[in-house]
């Protein structure tokens, strides 16, 4: 026992004061893409390089769909002009699917739920996690939020062991054919009102598995999604920011 | 024997025509004899051959001679199953049956493993092509008796875990039998590897089992390099080695924490949860992503390492080693933890051998089975990695092997950081040669990752086979749980910590 106490002192206090203090992200972190349209000569090399079809050209302007983007940087290597850059901005969550499209400078961040919902869920949100073909990276970076570095519990958010105890689902993965029914049943088992949070490129659009007959191109056709958190996988702070912003806590 | 098998080295390719094509009876006998003399099945898969026949190719690993032996046979509709005489073929044969509709006659438990439609028009279970296949709706092994009860768990589990279905046959608390049924995570990766656009392939590899991004991508890079008879840049080989060991460190640390959590020992559980993140953040120093996404590409790595990164890594590694040592030693010095770890979930050494178990669960049964040692490639050819073993085969052994490996990996990386060769990080990779077969074995943190690729006569991929270590090991978990209390399932499960998506692909 004394050993555990000494260890506790040695390991120290490690919870990061988020959101009061902005997190420190890795130097090479790929966050929200930034487009320099004036450099673009419409060669479309980025479109061809993109593995998931996240890049399209709209009115001769490059547009990146963060819901499909793997943040792999294949486009930046392919572009000879440096049109596409990835910033360190980790705040990527959005409420509406089309808000994930990046073309102009304008950034549409997720909005908090309405006042009445905040009264109910603002300090207590219980989620059921369903992995539906996820590769265990989104799952791992969601799970890590419960460790003491992030300490998700201090925001009143908790992952629960039964849909009957939950206020919503956090879904990961492209929703495989083999998980479609289980996801639907889990959703139906949660009492209303309820939320669905789609985490990762797979759950939003199918990610690398977009167009496979074995998957459903994300959760949206099966359950109604209220919050999209893009990334492959999203950084834990991207997920945490999404959840906390959604609850109107930052 | 020599004419019945062709021998190749790890990560090298040979002409597909050079692989001996044996009559099925000779093939059976050769494989069974090989396995009886200590070789293991690393991969066993079908390659569409002529219109109506399937070529079965087997890769046998000889751990002590560091050589891979290949043989093949052509079959139609059915063939005599190897499983009755060679248990470790059981899952492979079910996979071949499901993918190609070829029946291994005499297989003792022929069921689908992933629940998808066959790649061909044949279906072993006579399901029509437009019939909906429901996952895990199938026969399960049942123990009869008035005092027997059945417990069904999953696909959705209580925590943040991937989906899988577990069926326990219990007498009171005592588990007589556990059957594990997977397939929920099936995304069709293998099928797509030969048809999808080229620029997606590496991303399939990175997400085949997302927690093993580096391991699978590394095997994939070796395959492409082997098929093109190229090699990765020397500097990149070292960086790859560092990334592979960082992945092992993060996951082993996480596992020690999770094991502590499963016996209710919260100090180590919470310390290791945090330290695991420290290791993931070290991978992010290399490439910006905590799982090593986008780090490796055929020919080398996509990112170089700067002097400042080396210093940062060294500092962080030393700090993390201190913390994880402190956290792990709490486990080994707490009798209530050891009381729960020791003698729980014992995997018998003989069964381990028969099932062809790999990775930490095999080393926890005393086998010195580690690709970094037996089939070294890249930097592991130059710097030897000690093999960590323990011989009690229980949860304690699987935990302790991880702890030994954590120490070895830290020492290995610290050593490498002082001696990174100069030069480029990316060699140009030429086109893949036609009609070749290449095999790559990489020791991921879960164990042996095996990739096999075959090119057609235009040099395109005709078949890409992925064998995650979990493919071998799920049966090991099922067997280890026999005669255990059902309440020990989470602990035993965590001590194997197998991949669902890596299995389901």
Short mmCIF file of C-alpha atoms in Angstrom, two decimals, chain A residues 3-4 7-8 10-11 14 26-30 48-52 70-72 74 128-137 139-144 147-149 159-161 174 176 178-179 181-182 186 208-210 212-215 232-233 235-236, chain B residues 114-115 133 135 155-163 183-189 191-192 199-200 203-204 207-211 265 267 270-271 273-276 284-291 293-294 297 303-304 306 309 323 326-327 329-330 333 501:
data_model
loop_
_atom_site.label_atom_id
_atom_site.label_comp_id
_atom_site.label_asym_id
_atom_site.label_seq_id
_atom_site.Cartn_x
_atom_site.Cartn_y
_atom_site.Cartn_z
CA UNK A 3 4.44 1.60 -2.32
CA UNK A 4 1.35 2.61 -4.27
CA UNK A 7 4.27 5.82 -6.72
CA UNK A 8 1.32 8.15 -6.76
CA UNK A 10 6.26 10.13 -8.02
CA UNK A 11 3.88 9.97 -10.98
CA UNK A 14 -0.93 14.93 -14.93
CA UNK A 26 3.07 17.66 -32.39
CA UNK A 27 5.19 19.75 -34.72
CA UNK A 28 4.18 17.63 -37.71
CA UNK A 29 0.49 17.44 -36.80
CA UNK A 30 -1.93 17.75 -39.72
CA UNK A 48 -5.78 12.42 -58.43
CA UNK A 49 -3.54 11.90 -55.41
CA UNK A 50 -6.34 11.84 -52.86
CA UNK A 51 -7.06 8.24 -51.82
CA UNK A 52 -10.65 8.89 -50.75
CA UNK A 70 -7.46 11.09 -43.97
CA UNK A 71 -5.12 14.04 -43.30
CA UNK A 72 -2.45 11.93 -44.99
CA UNK A 74 -0.72 12.90 -50.18
CA UNK A 128 -22.55 4.21 -25.58
CA UNK A 129 -19.67 3.53 -27.92
CA UNK A 130 -20.30 1.37 -30.98
CA UNK A 131 -17.37 0.36 -33.13
CA UNK A 132 -18.80 -0.61 -36.50
CA UNK A 133 -15.78 -1.59 -38.55
CA UNK A 134 -13.42 0.85 -36.86
CA UNK A 135 -9.74 -0.05 -36.96
CA UNK A 136 -9.25 0.52 -33.21
CA UNK A 137 -7.46 3.85 -33.72
CA UNK A 139 -11.61 3.71 -30.52
CA UNK A 140 -8.22 4.01 -28.81
CA UNK A 141 -8.15 7.79 -29.09
CA UNK A 142 -11.68 7.94 -27.67
CA UNK A 143 -10.80 5.57 -24.88
CA UNK A 144 -7.75 7.64 -24.00
CA UNK A 147 -7.36 8.51 -18.79
CA UNK A 148 -6.14 11.09 -16.36
CA UNK A 149 -4.41 13.26 -18.97
CA UNK A 159 -19.04 5.92 -21.51
CA UNK A 160 -21.60 3.49 -20.16
CA UNK A 161 -22.04 -0.25 -20.43
CA UNK A 174 -17.55 2.84 -41.78
CA UNK A 176 -19.85 -2.69 -41.98
CA UNK A 178 -22.18 -7.06 -40.43
CA UNK A 179 -22.58 -4.24 -37.86
CA UNK A 181 -28.15 -4.22 -37.52
CA UNK A 182 -26.25 -4.04 -34.21
CA UNK A 186 -28.24 -0.08 -30.10
CA UNK A 208 -10.62 4.52 -46.91
CA UNK A 209 -13.52 2.04 -47.22
CA UNK A 210 -15.73 4.43 -49.15
CA UNK A 212 -17.01 -0.93 -50.54
CA UNK A 213 -20.01 -3.22 -50.76
CA UNK A 214 -19.02 -4.55 -47.33
CA UNK A 215 -19.59 -1.16 -45.69
CA UNK A 232 -8.04 9.47 -39.27
CA UNK A 233 -8.09 9.10 -36.37
CA UNK A 235 -6.48 13.63 -32.25
CA UNK A 236 -7.89 13.08 -28.74
CA UNK B 114 -16.20 -13.57 -41.37
CA UNK B 115 -19.74 -14.00 -42.72
CA UNK B 133 -25.81 -13.25 -44.54
CA UNK B 135 -23.12 -12.37 -38.85
CA UNK B 155 -21.18 -7.96 -30.66
CA UNK B 156 -21.40 -4.60 -28.86
CA UNK B 157 -19.41 -4.74 -25.64
CA UNK B 158 -19.58 -2.81 -22.40
CA UNK B 159 -16.53 -0.65 -22.97
CA UNK B 160 -14.87 1.04 -25.92
CA UNK B 161 -13.98 -2.18 -27.70
CA UNK B 162 -14.40 -3.56 -31.18
CA UNK B 163 -17.28 -5.94 -31.83
CA UNK B 183 -16.62 -11.08 -38.76
CA UNK B 184 -18.39 -7.89 -37.64
CA UNK B 185 -15.44 -5.76 -38.70
CA UNK B 186 -15.15 -7.21 -42.21
CA UNK B 187 -14.46 -4.38 -44.66
CA UNK B 188 -13.29 -6.41 -47.65
CA UNK B 189 -9.64 -5.34 -47.57
CA UNK B 191 -10.62 -8.45 -52.02
CA UNK B 192 -10.00 -4.75 -52.66
CA UNK B 199 -3.19 5.17 -53.93
CA UNK B 200 -5.56 3.53 -51.47
CA UNK B 203 -4.22 3.34 -46.39
CA UNK B 204 -5.83 -0.10 -46.21
CA UNK B 207 -6.10 0.77 -41.07
CA UNK B 208 -6.13 -3.04 -41.39
CA UNK B 209 -5.54 -3.02 -37.65
CA UNK B 210 -5.20 0.62 -36.69
CA UNK B 211 -3.32 -0.07 -33.47
CA UNK B 265 -5.59 -2.39 -9.17
CA UNK B 267 -2.68 2.84 -9.52
CA UNK B 270 -4.21 4.92 -14.37
CA UNK B 271 -0.43 5.44 -14.61
CA UNK B 273 -3.08 4.71 -19.38
CA UNK B 274 -1.22 7.99 -19.32
CA UNK B 275 2.25 6.59 -20.15
CA UNK B 276 0.82 4.76 -23.17
CA UNK B 284 3.76 11.65 -33.40
CA UNK B 285 7.17 13.32 -33.19
CA UNK B 286 8.19 11.19 -36.16
CA UNK B 287 5.20 11.83 -38.39
CA UNK B 288 2.59 13.99 -36.65
CA UNK B 289 0.23 11.06 -36.08
CA UNK B 290 0.06 9.10 -32.85
CA UNK B 291 -0.46 5.78 -34.67
CA UNK B 293 -0.07 6.98 -40.13
CA UNK B 294 1.71 8.26 -43.24
CA UNK B 297 6.09 4.21 -47.70
CA UNK B 303 9.46 11.70 -42.92
CA UNK B 304 13.04 12.25 -41.86
CA UNK B 306 16.00 16.01 -37.20
CA UNK B 309 13.64 15.24 -32.64
CA UNK B 323 7.45 6.10 -15.07
CA UNK B 326 7.57 2.50 -11.39
CA UNK B 327 4.07 1.58 -12.57
CA UNK B 329 6.88 -2.67 -10.32
CA UNK B 330 3.73 -1.80 -8.40
CA UNK B 333 5.14 -6.26 -5.70
CA UNK B 501 -10.41 -5.78 -37.36
#
